[in-house]
Coordinates of C-alpha atoms and ligand atoms in Angstrom, one line a residue:
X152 CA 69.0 24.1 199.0
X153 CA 71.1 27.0 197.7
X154 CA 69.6 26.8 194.4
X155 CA 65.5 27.2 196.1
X156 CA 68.0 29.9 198.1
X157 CA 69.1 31.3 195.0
X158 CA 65.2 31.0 193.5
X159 CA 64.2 33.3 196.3
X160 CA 66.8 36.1 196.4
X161 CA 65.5 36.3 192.2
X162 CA 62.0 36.8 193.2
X163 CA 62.6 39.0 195.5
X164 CA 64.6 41.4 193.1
X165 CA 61.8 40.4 190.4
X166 CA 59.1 42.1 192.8
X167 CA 60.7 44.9 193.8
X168 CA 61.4 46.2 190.0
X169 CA 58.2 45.2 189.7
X170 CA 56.5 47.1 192.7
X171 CA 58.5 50.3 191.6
X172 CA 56.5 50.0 188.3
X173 CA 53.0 50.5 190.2
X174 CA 51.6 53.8 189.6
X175 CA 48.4 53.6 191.9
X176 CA 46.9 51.5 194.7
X177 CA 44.9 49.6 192.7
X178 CA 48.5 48.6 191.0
X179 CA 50.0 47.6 194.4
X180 CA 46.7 45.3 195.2
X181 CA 47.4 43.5 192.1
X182 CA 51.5 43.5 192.2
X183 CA 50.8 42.4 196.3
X184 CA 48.3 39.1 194.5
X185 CA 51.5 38.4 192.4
X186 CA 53.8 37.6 194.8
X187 CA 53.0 37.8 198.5
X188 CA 49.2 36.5 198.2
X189 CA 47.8 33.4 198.8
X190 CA 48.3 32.3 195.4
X191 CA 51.3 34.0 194.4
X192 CA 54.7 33.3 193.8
X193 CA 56.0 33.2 196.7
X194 CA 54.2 30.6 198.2
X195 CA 54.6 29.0 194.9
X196 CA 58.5 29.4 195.4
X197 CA 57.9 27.5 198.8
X198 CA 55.8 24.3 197.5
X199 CA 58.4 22.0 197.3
X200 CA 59.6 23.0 200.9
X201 CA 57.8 19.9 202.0
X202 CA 60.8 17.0 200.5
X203 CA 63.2 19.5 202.1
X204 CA 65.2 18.1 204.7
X205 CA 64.7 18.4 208.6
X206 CA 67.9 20.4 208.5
X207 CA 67.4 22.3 205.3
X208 CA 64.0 23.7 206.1
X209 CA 64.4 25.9 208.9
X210 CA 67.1 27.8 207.2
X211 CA 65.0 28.6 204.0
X212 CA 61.7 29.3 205.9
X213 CA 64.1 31.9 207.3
X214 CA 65.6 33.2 203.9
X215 CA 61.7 33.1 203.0
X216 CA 60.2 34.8 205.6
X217 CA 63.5 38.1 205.2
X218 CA 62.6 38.1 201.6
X219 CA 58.7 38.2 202.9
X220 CA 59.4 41.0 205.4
X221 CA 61.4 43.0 202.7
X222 CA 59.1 42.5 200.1
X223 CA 56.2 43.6 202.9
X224 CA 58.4 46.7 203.7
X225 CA 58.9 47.9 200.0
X226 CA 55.3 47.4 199.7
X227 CA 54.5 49.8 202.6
X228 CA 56.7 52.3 201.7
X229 CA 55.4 52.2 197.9
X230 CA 51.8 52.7 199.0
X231 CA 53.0 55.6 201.0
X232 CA 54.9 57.1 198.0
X233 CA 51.4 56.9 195.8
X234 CA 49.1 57.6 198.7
X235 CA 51.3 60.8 198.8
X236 CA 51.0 61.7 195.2
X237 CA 47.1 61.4 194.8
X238 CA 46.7 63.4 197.5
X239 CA 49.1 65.6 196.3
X240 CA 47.2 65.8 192.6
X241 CA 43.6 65.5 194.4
X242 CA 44.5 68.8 195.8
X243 CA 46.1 70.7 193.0
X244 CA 43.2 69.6 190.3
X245 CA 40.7 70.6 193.4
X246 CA 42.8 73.7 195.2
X247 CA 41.3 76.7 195.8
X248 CA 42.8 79.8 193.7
X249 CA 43.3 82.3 195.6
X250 CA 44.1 84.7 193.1
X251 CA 40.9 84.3 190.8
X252 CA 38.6 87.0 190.8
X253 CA 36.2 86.9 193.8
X254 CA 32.3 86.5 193.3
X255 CA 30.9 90.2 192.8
X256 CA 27.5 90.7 195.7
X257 CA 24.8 92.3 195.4
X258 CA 24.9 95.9 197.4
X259 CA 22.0 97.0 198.4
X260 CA 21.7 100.9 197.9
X261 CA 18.9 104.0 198.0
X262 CA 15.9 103.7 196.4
X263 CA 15.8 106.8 193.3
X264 CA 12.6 108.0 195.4
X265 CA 14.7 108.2 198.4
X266 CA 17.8 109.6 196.7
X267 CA 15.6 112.3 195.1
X268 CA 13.8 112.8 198.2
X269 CA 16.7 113.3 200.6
X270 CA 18.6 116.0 197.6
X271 CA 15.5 117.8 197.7
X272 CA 15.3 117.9 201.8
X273 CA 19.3 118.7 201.7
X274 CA 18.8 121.6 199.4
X275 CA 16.1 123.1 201.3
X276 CA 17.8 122.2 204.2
X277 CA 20.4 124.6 203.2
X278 CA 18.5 127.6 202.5
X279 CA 17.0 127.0 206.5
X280 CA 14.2 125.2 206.1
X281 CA 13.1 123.2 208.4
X282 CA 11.7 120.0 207.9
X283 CA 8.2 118.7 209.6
X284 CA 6.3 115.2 209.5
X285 CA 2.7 115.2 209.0
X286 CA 0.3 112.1 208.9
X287 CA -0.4 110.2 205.6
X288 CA -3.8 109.0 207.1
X289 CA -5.5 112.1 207.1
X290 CA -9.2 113.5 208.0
X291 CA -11.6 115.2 205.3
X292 CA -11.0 118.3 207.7
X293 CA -7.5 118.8 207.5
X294 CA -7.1 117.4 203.7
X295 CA -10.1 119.7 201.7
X296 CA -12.2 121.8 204.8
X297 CA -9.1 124.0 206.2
X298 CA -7.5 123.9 203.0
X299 CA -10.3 126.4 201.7
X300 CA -12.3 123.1 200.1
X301 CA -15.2 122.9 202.3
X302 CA -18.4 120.0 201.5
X303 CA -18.9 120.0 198.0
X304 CA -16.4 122.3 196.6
X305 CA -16.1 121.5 193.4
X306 CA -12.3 122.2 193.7
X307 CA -12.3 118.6 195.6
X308 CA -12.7 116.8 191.7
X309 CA -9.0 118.0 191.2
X310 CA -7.9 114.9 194.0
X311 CA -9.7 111.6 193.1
X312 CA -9.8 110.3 196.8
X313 CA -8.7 107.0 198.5
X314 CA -11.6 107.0 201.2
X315 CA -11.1 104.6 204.2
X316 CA -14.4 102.5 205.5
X317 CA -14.2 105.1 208.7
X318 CA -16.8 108.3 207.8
X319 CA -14.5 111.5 207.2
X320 CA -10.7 109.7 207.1
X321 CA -8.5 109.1 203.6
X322 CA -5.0 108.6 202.6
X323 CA -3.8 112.7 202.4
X324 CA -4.1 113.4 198.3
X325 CA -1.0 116.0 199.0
X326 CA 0.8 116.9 201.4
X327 CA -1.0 120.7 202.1
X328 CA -2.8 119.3 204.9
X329 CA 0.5 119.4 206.8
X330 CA 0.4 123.2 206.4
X331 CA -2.4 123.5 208.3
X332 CA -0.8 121.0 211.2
X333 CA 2.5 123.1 211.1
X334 CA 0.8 126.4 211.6
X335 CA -1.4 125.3 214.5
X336 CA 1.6 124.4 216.4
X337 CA 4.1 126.9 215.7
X338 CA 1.1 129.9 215.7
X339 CA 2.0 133.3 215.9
X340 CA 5.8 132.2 215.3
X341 CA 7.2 133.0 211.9
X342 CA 7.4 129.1 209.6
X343 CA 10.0 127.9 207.2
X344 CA 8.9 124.3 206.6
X345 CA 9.6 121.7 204.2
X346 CA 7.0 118.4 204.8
X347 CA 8.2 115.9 202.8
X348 CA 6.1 112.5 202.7
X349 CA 3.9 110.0 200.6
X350 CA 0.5 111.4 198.8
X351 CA -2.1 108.7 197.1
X352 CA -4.5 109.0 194.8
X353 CA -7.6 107.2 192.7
X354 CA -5.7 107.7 189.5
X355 CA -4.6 106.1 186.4
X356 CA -1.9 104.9 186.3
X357 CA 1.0 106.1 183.3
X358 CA 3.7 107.0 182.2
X359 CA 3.3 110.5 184.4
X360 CA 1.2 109.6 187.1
X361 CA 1.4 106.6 189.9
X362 CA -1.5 106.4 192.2
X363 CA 1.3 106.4 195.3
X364 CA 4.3 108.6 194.8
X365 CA 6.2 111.5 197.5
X366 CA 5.7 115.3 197.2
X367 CA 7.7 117.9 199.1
X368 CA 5.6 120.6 200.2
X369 CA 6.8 123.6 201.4
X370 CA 5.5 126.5 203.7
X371 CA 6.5 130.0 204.6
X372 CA 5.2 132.3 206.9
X373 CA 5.8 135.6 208.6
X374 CA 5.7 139.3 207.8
X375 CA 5.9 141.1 204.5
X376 CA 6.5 137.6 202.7
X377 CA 5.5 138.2 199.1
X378 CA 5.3 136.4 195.7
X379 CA 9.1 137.7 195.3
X380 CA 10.8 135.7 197.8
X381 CA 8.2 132.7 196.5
X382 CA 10.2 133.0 193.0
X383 CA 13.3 133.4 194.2
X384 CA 13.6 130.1 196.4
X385 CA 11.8 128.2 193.3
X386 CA 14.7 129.4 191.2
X387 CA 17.6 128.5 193.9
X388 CA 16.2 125.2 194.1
X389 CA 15.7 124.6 190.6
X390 CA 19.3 125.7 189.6
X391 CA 20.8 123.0 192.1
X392 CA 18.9 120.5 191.5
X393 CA 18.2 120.6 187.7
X394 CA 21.7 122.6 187.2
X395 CA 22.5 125.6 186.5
X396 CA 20.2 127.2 183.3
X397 CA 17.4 125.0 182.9
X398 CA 14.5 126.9 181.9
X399 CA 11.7 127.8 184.4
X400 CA 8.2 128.5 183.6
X401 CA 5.6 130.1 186.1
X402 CA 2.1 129.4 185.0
X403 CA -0.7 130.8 186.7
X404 CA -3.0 128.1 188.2
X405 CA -5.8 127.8 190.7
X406 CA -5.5 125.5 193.9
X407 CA -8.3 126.9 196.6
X408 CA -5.5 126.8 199.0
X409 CA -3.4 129.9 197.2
X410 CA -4.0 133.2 195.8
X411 CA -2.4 133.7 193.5
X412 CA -1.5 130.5 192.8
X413 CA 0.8 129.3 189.8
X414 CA 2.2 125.6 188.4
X415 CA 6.0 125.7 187.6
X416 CA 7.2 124.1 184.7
X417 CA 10.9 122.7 184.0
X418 CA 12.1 122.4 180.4
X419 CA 11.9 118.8 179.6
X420 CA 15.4 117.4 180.2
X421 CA 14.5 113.8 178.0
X422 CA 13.8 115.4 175.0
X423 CA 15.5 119.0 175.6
X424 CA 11.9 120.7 175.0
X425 CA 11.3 119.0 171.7
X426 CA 8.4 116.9 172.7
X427 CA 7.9 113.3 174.0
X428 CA 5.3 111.2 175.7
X429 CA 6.6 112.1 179.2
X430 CA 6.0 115.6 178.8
X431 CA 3.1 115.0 176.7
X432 CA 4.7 116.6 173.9
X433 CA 4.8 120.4 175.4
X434 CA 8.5 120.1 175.9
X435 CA 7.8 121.0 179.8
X436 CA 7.4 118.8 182.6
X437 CA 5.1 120.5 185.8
X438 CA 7.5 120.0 188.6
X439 CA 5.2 121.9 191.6
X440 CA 1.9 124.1 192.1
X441 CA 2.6 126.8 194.6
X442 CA 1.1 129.8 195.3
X443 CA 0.4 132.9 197.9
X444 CA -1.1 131.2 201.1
X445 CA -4.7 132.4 200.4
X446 CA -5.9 133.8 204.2
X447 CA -8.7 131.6 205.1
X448 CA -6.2 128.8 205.1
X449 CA -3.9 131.4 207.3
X450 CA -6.8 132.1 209.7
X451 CA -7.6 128.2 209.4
X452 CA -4.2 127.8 211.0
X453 CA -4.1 130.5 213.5
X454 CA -2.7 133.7 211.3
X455 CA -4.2 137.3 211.5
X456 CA -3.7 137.9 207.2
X457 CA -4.4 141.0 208.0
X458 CA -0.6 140.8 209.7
X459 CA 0.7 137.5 208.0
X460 CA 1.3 136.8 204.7
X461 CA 3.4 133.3 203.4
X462 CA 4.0 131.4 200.4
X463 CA 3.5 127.5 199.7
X464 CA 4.9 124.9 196.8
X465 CA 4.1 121.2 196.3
X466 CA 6.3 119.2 194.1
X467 CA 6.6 115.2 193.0
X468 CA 9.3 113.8 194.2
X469 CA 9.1 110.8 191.3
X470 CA 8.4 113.6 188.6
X471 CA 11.7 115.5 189.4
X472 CA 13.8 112.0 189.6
X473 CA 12.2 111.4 186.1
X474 CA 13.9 114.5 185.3
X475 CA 17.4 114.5 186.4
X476 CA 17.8 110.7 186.1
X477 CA 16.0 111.0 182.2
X478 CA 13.6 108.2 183.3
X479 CA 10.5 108.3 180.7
X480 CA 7.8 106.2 182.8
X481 CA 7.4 106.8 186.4
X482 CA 6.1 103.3 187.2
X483 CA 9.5 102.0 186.8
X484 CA 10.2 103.3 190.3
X485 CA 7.8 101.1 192.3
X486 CA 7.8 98.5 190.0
X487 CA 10.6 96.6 191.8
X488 CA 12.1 95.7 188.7
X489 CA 15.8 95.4 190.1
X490 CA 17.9 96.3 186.8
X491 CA 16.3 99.4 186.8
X492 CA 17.0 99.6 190.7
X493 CA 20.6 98.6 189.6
X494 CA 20.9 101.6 187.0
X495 CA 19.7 104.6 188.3
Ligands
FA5_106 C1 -1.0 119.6 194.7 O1 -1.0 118.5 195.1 C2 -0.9 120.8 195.6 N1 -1.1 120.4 196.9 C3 0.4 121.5 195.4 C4 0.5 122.8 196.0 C5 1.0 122.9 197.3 C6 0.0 124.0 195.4 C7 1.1 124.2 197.9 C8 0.1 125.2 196.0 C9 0.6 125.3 197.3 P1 -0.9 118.9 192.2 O2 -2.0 118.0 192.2 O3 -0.6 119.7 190.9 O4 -0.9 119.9 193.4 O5 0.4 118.1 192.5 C10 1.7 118.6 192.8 C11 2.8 117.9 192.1 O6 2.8 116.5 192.5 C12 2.7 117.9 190.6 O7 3.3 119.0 190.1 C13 3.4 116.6 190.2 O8 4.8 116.9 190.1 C14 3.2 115.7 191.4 N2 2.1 114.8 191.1 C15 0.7 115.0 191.0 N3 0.0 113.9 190.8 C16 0.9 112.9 190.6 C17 0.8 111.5 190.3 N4 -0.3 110.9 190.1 N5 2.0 110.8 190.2 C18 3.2 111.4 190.4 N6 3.3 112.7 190.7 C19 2.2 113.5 190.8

């Protein structure tokens, strides 16, 4: 007896220096085969139980079933102890980090047309212009006719037209025909208008010329306005939003819409007048046409010019971005190529 006794108490020390050797749960499975499975040495301890007398065998199925419920216990607790550390490793190999660098998004921000298009307003803005919306769908009328371009004037050729399918309406070529709108409802009050807005046209398209891009147009009109306080805005403008210095030029030019009119010319800011394929190699980029209003357009619009007099300009928008942002191919900015998005 105390010897199958003794047998017992060994295993059980045997198994529990053996169960603190398992590392993992597939380690405890194996160590829980060894010695409390069906085959394992436990039971095999017990085999000879059987020849055991009546009086013997109750007292080591007790001794065996105390070294089964220890060995049980140690088991649970051990399984605990590396259920424990693999969670413990799971989560440091997998843990978030807080203090890494976060994942930079993509801000969405103003479109250079835009951003060009609201300095310009601001700066005019500033001096007291006001600023007035005209249509983009426009009629043959308002576009050419009260512009001083009646049916067949040849002055027409100098906008290649997109015509819609209805007789006698277009997408607006510029944005004069706004002048015309402005001084019919504001007639006989003095105007100080800027009409900023999209203009389209049958072109080509380059490095200088898009078939869609924004002008700003701008309209004065009142009493004794003359040619003088024409220039002077122009240069106002020009010196905030080119900087102070950059060279103007005044050309004279023809639209049928002024008399006198002139094209104004900014030194080109790419190549610092030397010459380049954005300025055609003349060193000057046109930034406007502008021009006395000539007075059919003011009696087109409700003005005695025998009493009124007023100035108008038209710039691009995309041609004066070009400019201060030392972009050399205007399609870039409807392209929607997003890293040049990203860098202006
Ligand atoms: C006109 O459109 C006249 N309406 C301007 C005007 C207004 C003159 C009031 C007198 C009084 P022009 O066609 O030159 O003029 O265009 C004016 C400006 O628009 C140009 O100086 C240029 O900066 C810009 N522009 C013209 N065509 C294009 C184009 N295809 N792509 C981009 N910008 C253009």
């Amino acid at each position: 007896m105390s010897e199958l006794v003794k047998k017992l108490e060994a295993l059980q020390v045997e198994a529990e220096a053996m169960l603190t050797k398992a590392q993992s749960s597939a380690e405890t499975e194996a160590w829980f085969r060894d010695y409390l499975g069906r085959k394992g040495a436990l039971t095999n301890a017990l085999q000879g139980i059987g020849s055991l007398s009546a009086e013997e065998r109750p007292l080591i199925g007790k001794v065996a079933n105390q070294v089964k419920v220890a060995l049980t216990t140690a088991l649970e607790a051990r399984q605990q102890e590396i259920a424990n550390a693999e969670m413990e490793a799971a989560l440091s190999a997998e843990g978030v980090d807080v203090t890494l660098p976060g994942r930079p998004q993509n801000v969405g921000k103003i479109h250079p047309s835009n951003a060009a298009l609201r300095q310009i307003n601001n700066i005019f803005m500033q001096m007291g212009f006001q600023v007035y919306d005209a249509p983009e769908v426009e009629t043959d009328e308002y576009n050419f006719g009260l512009l001083n371009m009646p049916d067949g004037h040849p002055a027409r050729d100098m906008w290649d037209t997109f015509y819609t399918t209805t007789p006698g309406v277009l997408l607006r070529t510029h944005t004069s025909p706004g002048q015309i709108h402005a001084m019919r409802e504001y007639c006989p009050q003095p105007i100080r208008v800027i009409l900023p807005g999209k203009c389209f046209r049958y072109e080509d398209v380059t490095a200088r010329s898009e078939m869609m891009f924004h002008q700003v147009e701008g309209l004065v009109v009142g009493k004794n306005i003359t040619f003088s306080d024409l220039k002077g805005t122009v240069v106002a403008f020009a010196n905030q939003m080119f900087g102070e210095g950059r060279k103007l030029r005044f050309r004279k030019s023809y639209f049928p819409f002024t008399e006198p009119s002139v094209e104004v010319d900014v030194d080109c800011v790419l190549c610092e007048g030397k010459g380049c394929r954005v300025c055609k190699y003349t060193g000057w980029l046109e930034i406007m046409g502008a021009g006395m209003v000539n007075p059919t357009v003011l009696h087109n619009g409700g003005y005695d010019p025998a009493v009124y007099s007023g100035y108008a300009f038209g710039m691009g928008v995309e041609r004066s971005a070009m400019l201060k942002l030392g972009v050399d191919d205007i399609r870039y900015f409807f392209s929607n190529d997003i890293r040049f998005l990203e860098r202006v």
